[in-house]
PDB file of C-alpha atoms in Angstrom:
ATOM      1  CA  UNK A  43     142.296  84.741  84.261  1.00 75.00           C
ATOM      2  CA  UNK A  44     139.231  87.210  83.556  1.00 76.00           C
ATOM      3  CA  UNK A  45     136.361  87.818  85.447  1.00 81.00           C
ATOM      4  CA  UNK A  46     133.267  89.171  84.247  1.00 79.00           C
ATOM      5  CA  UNK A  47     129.729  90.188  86.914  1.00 80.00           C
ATOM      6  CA  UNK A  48     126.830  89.578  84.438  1.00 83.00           C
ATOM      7  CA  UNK A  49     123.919  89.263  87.003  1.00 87.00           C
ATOM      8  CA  UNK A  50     121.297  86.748  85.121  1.00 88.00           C
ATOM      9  CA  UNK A  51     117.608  88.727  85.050  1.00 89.00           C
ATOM     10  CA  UNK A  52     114.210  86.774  83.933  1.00 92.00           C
ATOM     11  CA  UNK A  53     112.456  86.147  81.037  1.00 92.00           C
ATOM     12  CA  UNK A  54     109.738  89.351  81.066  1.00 94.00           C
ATOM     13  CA  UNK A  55     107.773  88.107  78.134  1.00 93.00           C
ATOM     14  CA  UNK A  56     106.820  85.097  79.768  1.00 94.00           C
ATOM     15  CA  UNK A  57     105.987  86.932  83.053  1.00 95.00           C
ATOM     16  CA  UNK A  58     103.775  89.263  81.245  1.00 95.00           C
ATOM     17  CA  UNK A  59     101.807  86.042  79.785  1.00 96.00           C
ATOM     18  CA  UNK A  60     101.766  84.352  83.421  1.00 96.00           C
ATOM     19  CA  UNK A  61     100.083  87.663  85.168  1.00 97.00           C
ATOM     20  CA  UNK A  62      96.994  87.054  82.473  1.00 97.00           C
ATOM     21  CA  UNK A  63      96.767  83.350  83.007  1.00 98.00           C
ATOM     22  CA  UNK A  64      94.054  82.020  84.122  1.00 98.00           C
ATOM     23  CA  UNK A  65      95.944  80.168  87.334  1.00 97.00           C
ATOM     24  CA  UNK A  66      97.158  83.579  88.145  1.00 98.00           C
ATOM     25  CA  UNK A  67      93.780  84.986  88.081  1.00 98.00           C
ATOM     26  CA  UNK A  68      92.103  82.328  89.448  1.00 98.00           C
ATOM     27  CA  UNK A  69      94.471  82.921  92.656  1.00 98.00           C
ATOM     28  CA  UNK A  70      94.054  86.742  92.282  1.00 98.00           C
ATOM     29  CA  UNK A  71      90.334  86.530  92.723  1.00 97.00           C
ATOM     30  CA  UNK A  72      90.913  84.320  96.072  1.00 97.00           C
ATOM     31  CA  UNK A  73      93.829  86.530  97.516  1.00 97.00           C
ATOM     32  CA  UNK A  74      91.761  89.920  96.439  1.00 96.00           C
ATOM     33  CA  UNK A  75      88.370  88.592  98.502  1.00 95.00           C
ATOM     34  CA  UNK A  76      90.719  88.259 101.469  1.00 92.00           C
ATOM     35  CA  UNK A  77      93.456  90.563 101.503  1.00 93.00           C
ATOM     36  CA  UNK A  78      93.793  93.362 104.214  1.00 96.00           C
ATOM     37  CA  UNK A  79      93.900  96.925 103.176  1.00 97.00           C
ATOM     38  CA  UNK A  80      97.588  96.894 102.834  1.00 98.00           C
ATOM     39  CA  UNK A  81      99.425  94.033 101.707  1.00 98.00           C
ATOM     40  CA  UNK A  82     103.115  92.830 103.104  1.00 98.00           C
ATOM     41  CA  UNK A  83     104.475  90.230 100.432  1.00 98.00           C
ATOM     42  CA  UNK A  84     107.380  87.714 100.763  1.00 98.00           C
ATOM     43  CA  UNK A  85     108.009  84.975  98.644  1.00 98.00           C
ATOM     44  CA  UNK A  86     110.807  82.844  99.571  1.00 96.00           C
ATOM     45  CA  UNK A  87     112.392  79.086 100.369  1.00 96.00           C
ATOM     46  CA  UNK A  88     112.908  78.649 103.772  1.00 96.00           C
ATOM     47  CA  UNK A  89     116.813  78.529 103.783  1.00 96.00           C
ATOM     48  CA  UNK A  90     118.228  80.195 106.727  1.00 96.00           C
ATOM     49  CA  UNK A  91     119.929  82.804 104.680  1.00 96.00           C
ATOM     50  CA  UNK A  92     116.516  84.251 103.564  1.00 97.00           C
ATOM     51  CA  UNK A  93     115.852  85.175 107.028  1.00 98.00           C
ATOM     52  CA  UNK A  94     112.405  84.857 107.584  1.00 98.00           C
ATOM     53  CA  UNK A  95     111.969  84.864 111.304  1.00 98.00           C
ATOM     54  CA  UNK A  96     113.888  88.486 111.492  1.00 98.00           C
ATOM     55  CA  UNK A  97     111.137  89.502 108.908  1.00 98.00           C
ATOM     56  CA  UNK A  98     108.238  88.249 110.845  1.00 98.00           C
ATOM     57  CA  UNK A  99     110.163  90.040 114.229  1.00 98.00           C
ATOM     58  CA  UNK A 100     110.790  93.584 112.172  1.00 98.00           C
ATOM     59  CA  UNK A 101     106.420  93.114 111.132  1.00 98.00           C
ATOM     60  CA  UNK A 102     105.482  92.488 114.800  1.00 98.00           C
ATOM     61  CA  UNK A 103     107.738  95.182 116.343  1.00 98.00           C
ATOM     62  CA  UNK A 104     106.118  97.280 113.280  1.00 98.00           C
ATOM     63  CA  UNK A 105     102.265  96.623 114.344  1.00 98.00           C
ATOM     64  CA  UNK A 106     104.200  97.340 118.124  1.00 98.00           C
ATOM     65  CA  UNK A 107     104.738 100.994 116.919  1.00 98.00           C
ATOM     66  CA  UNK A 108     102.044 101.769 114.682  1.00 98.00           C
ATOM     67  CA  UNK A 109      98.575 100.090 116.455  1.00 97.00           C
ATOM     68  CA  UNK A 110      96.584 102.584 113.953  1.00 97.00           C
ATOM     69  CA  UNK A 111      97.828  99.708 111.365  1.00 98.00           C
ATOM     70  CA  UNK A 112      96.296  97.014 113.053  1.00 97.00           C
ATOM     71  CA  UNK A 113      93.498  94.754 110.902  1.00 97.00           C
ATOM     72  CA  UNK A 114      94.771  96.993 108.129  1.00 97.00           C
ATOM     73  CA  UNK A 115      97.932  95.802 107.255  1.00 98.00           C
ATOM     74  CA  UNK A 116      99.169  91.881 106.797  1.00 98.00           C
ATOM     75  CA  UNK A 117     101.776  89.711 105.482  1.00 98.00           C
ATOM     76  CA  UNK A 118     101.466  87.206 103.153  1.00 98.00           C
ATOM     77  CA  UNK A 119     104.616  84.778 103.930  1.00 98.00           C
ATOM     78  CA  UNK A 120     104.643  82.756 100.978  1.00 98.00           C
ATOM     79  CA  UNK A 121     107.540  79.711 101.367  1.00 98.00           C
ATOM     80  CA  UNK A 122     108.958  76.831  99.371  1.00 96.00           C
ATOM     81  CA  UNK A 123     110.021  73.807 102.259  1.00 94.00           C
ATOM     82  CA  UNK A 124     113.688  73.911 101.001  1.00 89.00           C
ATOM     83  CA  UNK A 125     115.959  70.845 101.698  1.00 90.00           C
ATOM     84  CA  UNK A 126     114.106  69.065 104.557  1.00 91.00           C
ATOM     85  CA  UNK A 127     116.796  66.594 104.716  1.00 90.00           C
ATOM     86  CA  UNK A 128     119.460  68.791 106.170  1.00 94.00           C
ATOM     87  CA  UNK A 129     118.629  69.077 110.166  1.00 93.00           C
ATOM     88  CA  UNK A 130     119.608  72.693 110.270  1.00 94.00           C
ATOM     89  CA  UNK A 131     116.947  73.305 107.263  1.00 95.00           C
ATOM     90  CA  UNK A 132     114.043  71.292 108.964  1.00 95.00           C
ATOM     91  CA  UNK A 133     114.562  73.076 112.300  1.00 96.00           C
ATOM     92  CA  UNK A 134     114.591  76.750 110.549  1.00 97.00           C
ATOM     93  CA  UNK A 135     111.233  75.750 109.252  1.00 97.00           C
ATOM     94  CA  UNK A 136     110.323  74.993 112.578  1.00 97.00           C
ATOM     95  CA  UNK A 137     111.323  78.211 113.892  1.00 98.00           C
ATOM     96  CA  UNK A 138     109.408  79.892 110.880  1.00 98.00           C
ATOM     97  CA  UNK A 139     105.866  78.467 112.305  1.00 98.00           C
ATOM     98  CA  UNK A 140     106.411  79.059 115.373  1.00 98.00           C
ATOM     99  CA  UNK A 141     107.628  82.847 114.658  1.00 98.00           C
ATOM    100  CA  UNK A 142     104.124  83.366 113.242  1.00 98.00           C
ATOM    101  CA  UNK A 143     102.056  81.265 115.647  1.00 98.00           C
ATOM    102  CA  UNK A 144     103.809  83.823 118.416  1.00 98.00           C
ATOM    103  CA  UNK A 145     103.180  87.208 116.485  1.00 98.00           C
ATOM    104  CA  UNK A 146      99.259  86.153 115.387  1.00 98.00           C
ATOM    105  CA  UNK A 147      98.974  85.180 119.244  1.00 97.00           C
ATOM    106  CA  UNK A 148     100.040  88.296 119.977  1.00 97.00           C
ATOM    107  CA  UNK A 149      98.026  90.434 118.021  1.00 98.00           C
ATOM    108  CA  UNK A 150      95.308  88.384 116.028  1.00 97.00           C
ATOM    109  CA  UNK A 151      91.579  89.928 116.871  1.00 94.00           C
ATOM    110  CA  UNK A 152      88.344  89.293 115.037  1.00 90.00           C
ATOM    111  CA  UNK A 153      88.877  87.689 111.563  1.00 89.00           C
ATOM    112  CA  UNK A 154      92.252  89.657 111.212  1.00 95.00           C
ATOM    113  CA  UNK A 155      95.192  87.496 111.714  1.00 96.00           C
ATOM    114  CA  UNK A 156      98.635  89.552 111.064  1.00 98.00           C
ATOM    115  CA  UNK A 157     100.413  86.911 109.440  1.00 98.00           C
ATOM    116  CA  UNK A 158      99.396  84.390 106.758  1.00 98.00           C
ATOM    117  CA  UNK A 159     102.118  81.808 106.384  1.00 98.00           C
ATOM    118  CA  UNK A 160     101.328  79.141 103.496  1.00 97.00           C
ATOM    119  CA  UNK A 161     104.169  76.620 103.218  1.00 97.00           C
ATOM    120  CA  UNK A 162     103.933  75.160  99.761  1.00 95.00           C
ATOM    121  CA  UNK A 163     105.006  75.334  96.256  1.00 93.00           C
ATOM    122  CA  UNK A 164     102.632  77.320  94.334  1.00 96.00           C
ATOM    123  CA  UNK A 165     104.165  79.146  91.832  1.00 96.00           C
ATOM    124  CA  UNK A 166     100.337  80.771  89.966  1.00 97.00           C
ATOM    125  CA  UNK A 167      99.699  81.862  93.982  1.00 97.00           C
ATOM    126  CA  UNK A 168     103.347  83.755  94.036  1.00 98.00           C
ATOM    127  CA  UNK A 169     102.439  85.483  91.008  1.00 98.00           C
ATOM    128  CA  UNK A 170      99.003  86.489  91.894  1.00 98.00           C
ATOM    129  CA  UNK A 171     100.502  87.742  94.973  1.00 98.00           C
ATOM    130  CA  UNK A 172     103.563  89.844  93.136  1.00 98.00           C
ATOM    131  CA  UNK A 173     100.366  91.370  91.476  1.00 98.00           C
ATOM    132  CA  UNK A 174      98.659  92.620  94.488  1.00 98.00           C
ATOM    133  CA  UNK A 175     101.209  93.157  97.557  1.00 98.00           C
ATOM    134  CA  UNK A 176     101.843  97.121  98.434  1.00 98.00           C
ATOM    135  CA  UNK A 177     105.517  95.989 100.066  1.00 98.00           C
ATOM    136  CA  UNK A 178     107.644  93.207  99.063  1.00 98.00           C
ATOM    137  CA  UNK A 179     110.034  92.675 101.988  1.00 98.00           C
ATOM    138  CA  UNK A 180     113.324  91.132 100.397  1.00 98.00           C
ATOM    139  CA  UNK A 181     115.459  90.635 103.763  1.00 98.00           C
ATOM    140  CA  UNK A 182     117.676  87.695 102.903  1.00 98.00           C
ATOM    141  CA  UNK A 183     120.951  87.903 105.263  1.00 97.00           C
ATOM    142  CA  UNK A 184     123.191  86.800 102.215  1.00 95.00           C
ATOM    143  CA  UNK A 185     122.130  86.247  98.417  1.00 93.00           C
ATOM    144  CA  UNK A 186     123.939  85.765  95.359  1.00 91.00           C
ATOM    145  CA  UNK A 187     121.202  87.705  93.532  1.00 92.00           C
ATOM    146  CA  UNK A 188     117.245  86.741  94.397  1.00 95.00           C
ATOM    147  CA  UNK A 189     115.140  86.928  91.275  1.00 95.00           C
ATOM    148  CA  UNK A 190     111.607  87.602  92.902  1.00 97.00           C
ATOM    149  CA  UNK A 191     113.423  91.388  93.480  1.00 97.00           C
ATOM    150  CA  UNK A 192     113.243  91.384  89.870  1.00 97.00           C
ATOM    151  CA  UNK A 193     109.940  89.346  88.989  1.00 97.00           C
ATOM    152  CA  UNK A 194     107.452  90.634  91.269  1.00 98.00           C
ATOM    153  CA  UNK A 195     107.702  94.579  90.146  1.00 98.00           C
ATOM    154  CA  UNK A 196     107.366  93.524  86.472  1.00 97.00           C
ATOM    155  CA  UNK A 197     104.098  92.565  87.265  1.00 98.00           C
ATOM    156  CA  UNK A 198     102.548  94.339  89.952  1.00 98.00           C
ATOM    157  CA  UNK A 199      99.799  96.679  89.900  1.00 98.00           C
ATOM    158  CA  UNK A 200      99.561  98.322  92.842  1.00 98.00           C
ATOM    159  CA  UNK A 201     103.128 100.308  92.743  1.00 98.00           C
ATOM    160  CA  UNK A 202     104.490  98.300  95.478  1.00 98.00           C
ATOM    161  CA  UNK A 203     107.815  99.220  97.184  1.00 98.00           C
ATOM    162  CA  UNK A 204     110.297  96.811  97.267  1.00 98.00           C
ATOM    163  CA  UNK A 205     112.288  96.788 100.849  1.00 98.00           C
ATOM    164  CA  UNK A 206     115.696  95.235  99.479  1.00 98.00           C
ATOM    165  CA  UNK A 207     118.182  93.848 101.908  1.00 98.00           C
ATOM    166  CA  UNK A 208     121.875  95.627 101.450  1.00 98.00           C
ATOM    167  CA  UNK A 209     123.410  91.796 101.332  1.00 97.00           C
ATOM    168  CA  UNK A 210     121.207  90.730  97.867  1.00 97.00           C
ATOM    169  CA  UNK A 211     123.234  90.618  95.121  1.00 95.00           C
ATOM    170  CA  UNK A 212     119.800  92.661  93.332  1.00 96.00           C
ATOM    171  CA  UNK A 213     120.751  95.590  95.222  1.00 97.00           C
ATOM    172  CA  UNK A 214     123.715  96.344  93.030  1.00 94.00           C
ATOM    173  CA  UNK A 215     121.091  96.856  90.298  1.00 94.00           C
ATOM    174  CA  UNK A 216     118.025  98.192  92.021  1.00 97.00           C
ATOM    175  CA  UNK A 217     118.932  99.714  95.154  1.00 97.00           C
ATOM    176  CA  UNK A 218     118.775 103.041  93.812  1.00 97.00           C
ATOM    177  CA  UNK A 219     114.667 102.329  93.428  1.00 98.00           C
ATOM    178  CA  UNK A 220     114.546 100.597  96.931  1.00 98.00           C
ATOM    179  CA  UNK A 221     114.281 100.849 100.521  1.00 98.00           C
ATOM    180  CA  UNK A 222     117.566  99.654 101.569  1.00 98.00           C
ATOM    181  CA  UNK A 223     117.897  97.534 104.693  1.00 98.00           C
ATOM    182  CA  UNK A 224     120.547  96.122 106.505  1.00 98.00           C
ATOM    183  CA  UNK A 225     119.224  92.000 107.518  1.00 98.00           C
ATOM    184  CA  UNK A 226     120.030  91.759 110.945  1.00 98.00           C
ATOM    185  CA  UNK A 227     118.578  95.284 112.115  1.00 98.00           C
ATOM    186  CA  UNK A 228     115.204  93.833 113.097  1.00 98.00           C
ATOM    187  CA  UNK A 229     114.309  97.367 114.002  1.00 98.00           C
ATOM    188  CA  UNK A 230     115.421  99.043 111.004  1.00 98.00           C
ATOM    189  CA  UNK A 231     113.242  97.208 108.875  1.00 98.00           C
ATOM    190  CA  UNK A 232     110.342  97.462 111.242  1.00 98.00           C
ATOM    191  CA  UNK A 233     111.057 101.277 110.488  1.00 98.00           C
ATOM    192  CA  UNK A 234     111.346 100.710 106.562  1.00 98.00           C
ATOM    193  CA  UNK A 235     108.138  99.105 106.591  1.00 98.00           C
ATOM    194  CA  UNK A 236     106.454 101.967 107.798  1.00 98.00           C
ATOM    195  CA  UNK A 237     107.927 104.343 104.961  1.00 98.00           C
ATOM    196  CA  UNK A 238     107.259 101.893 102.178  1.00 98.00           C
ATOM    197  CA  UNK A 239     103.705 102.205 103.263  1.00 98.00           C
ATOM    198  CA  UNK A 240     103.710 105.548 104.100  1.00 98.00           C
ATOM    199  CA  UNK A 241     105.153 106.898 100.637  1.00 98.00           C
ATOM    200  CA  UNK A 242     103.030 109.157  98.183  1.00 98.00           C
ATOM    201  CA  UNK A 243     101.595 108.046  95.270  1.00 98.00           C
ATOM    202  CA  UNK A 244     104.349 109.319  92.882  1.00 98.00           C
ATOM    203  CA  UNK A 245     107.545 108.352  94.578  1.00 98.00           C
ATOM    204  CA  UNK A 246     106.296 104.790  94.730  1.00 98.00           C
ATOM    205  CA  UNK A 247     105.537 104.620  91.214  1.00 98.00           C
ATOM    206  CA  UNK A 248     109.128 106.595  90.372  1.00 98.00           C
ATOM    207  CA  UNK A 249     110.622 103.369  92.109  1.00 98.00           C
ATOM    208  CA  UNK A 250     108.529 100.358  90.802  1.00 98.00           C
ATOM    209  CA  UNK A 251     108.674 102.118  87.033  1.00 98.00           C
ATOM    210  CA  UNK A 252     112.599 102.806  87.759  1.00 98.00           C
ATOM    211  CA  UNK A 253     112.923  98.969  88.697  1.00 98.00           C
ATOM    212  CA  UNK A 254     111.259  97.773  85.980  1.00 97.00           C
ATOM    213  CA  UNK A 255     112.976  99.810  82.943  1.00 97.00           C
ATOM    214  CA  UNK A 256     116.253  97.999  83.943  1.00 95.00           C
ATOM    215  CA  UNK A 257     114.618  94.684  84.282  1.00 96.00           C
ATOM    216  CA  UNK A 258     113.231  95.309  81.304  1.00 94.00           C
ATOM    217  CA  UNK A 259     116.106  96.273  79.396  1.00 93.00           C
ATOM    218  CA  UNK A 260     118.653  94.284  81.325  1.00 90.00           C
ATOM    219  CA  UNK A 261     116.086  90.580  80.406  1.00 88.00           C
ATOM    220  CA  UNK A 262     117.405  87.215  80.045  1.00 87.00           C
ATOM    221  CA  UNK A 263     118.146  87.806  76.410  1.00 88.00           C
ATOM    222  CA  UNK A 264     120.251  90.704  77.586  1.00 89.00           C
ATOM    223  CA  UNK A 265     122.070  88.818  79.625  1.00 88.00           C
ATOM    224  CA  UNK A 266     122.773  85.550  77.585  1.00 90.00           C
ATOM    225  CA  UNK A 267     124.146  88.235  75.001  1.00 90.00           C
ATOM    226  CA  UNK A 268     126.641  89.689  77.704  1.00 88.00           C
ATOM    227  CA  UNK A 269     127.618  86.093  78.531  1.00 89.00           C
ATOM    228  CA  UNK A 270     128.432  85.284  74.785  1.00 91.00           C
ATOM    229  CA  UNK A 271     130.299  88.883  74.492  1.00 89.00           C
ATOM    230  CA  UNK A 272     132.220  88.144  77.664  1.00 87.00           C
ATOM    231  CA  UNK A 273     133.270  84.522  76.348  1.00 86.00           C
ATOM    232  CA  UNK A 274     134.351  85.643  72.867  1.00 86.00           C
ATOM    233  CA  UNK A 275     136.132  88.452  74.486  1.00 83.00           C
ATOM    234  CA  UNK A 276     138.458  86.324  76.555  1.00 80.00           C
ATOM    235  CA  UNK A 277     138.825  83.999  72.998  1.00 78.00           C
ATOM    236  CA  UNK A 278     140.188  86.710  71.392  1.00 78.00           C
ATOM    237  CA  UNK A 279     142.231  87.613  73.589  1.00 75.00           C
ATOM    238  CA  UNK A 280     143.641  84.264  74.288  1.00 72.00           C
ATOM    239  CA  UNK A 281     144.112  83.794  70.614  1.00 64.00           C
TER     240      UNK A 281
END
């Protein structure tokens, strides 16, 4: 038996036309007229394993330690209701709103409210949001890979950081350009936070442009030509 690790990437051509879309702009002009001064993405299903409610716990402990931040910093939860069937699934999402109710309760003043949770499938929003965040927060306890580590630096344009959990199988290739985080320290990434948004100008674009050369060069087609290398390999072999 043979065993090959060929982690699949995304298709960057067609992420490139998507950013100029006129869906994504459309949603880009609404998210720009509201967004806060600083901009805390994630973009997820709400599966357990992504581990949402730690992420919304590591924010409000952040706003905790830093009330300078306050009404100048949000997070944009973006979600995908994920297998509503299963009972453990439908009461995670449960736990989600309430998470958020409890942390804008907390802290919500004026027209700022910390967190913006949108449950729905809205894939031009997502991209229109990869565009603008300054931090996407990747904190998923366990994940085979998790593309939006890959999709959302290809087309941002703000030189967002991206805060990648230790326990994403995207670490392997971009941890070197990310903030590193381990998924059940709530206070470690309440401490990560505050660097990503803290870092100069040129370290955070060293990292975004350092993420997106490999995705770049590591694309879909990349991949699919590893996969046929890797089969004809163990052919020849065989033979």
């Amino acid at each position: 038996m043979r065993v090959t690790a060929n982690p699949i990437s995304v298709d960057v051509r067609e992420f490139d036309a998507l950013a100029g879309s006129e869906a994504v702009l459309a949603a880009e002009r609404e998210l720009q007229e509201s967004r806060p001064e600083k901009l805390i993405l994630r973009v997820d299903r709400t599966d357990p394993s992504k581990n949402v409610v730690r992420g919304f716990r590591a924010f409000e402990l952040y706003l905790y330690e830093h009330p300078e931040m306050r009404e100048r910093v949000g997070m944009l939860a973006l979600l995908d209701p994920s297998r509503q069937d299963i009972p453990e699934y439908a009461e995670y999402l449960g736990a989600i709103q309430r998470e958020a109710r409890r942390v804008n309760d907390r802290y919500a003043r004026g027209g700022w409210m910390p967190i913006d949770l949108r449950i729905e499938d809205d894939f031009a929003a997502s991209v229109a949001a990869y565009k603008q965040y300054d931090v996407l927060l990747v904190n998923a306890v366990f994940d085979g890979l998790n593309l939006i580590a890959k999709e959302a630096p290809l087309v941002n344009t703000r030189d967002g950081v991206l805060v990648l959990s230790e326990n994403a199988g995207a670490h392997d290739e971009l941890g070197d350009y990310a903030l590193t985080i381990n998924p059940f320290d709530v206070a470690g990434q309440a401490r990560a936070l505050h660097t990503a948004l803290e870092l100069n100008a040129e370290e955070r674009r060293r990292r975004i442009e350092g993420i997106r050369a490999r995705v770049r060069e590591h694309d879909l087609s990349a991949w699919l030509e590893q996969e046929l290398r890797a089969l004809e390999g163990a052919a020849s072999s065989r033979s």
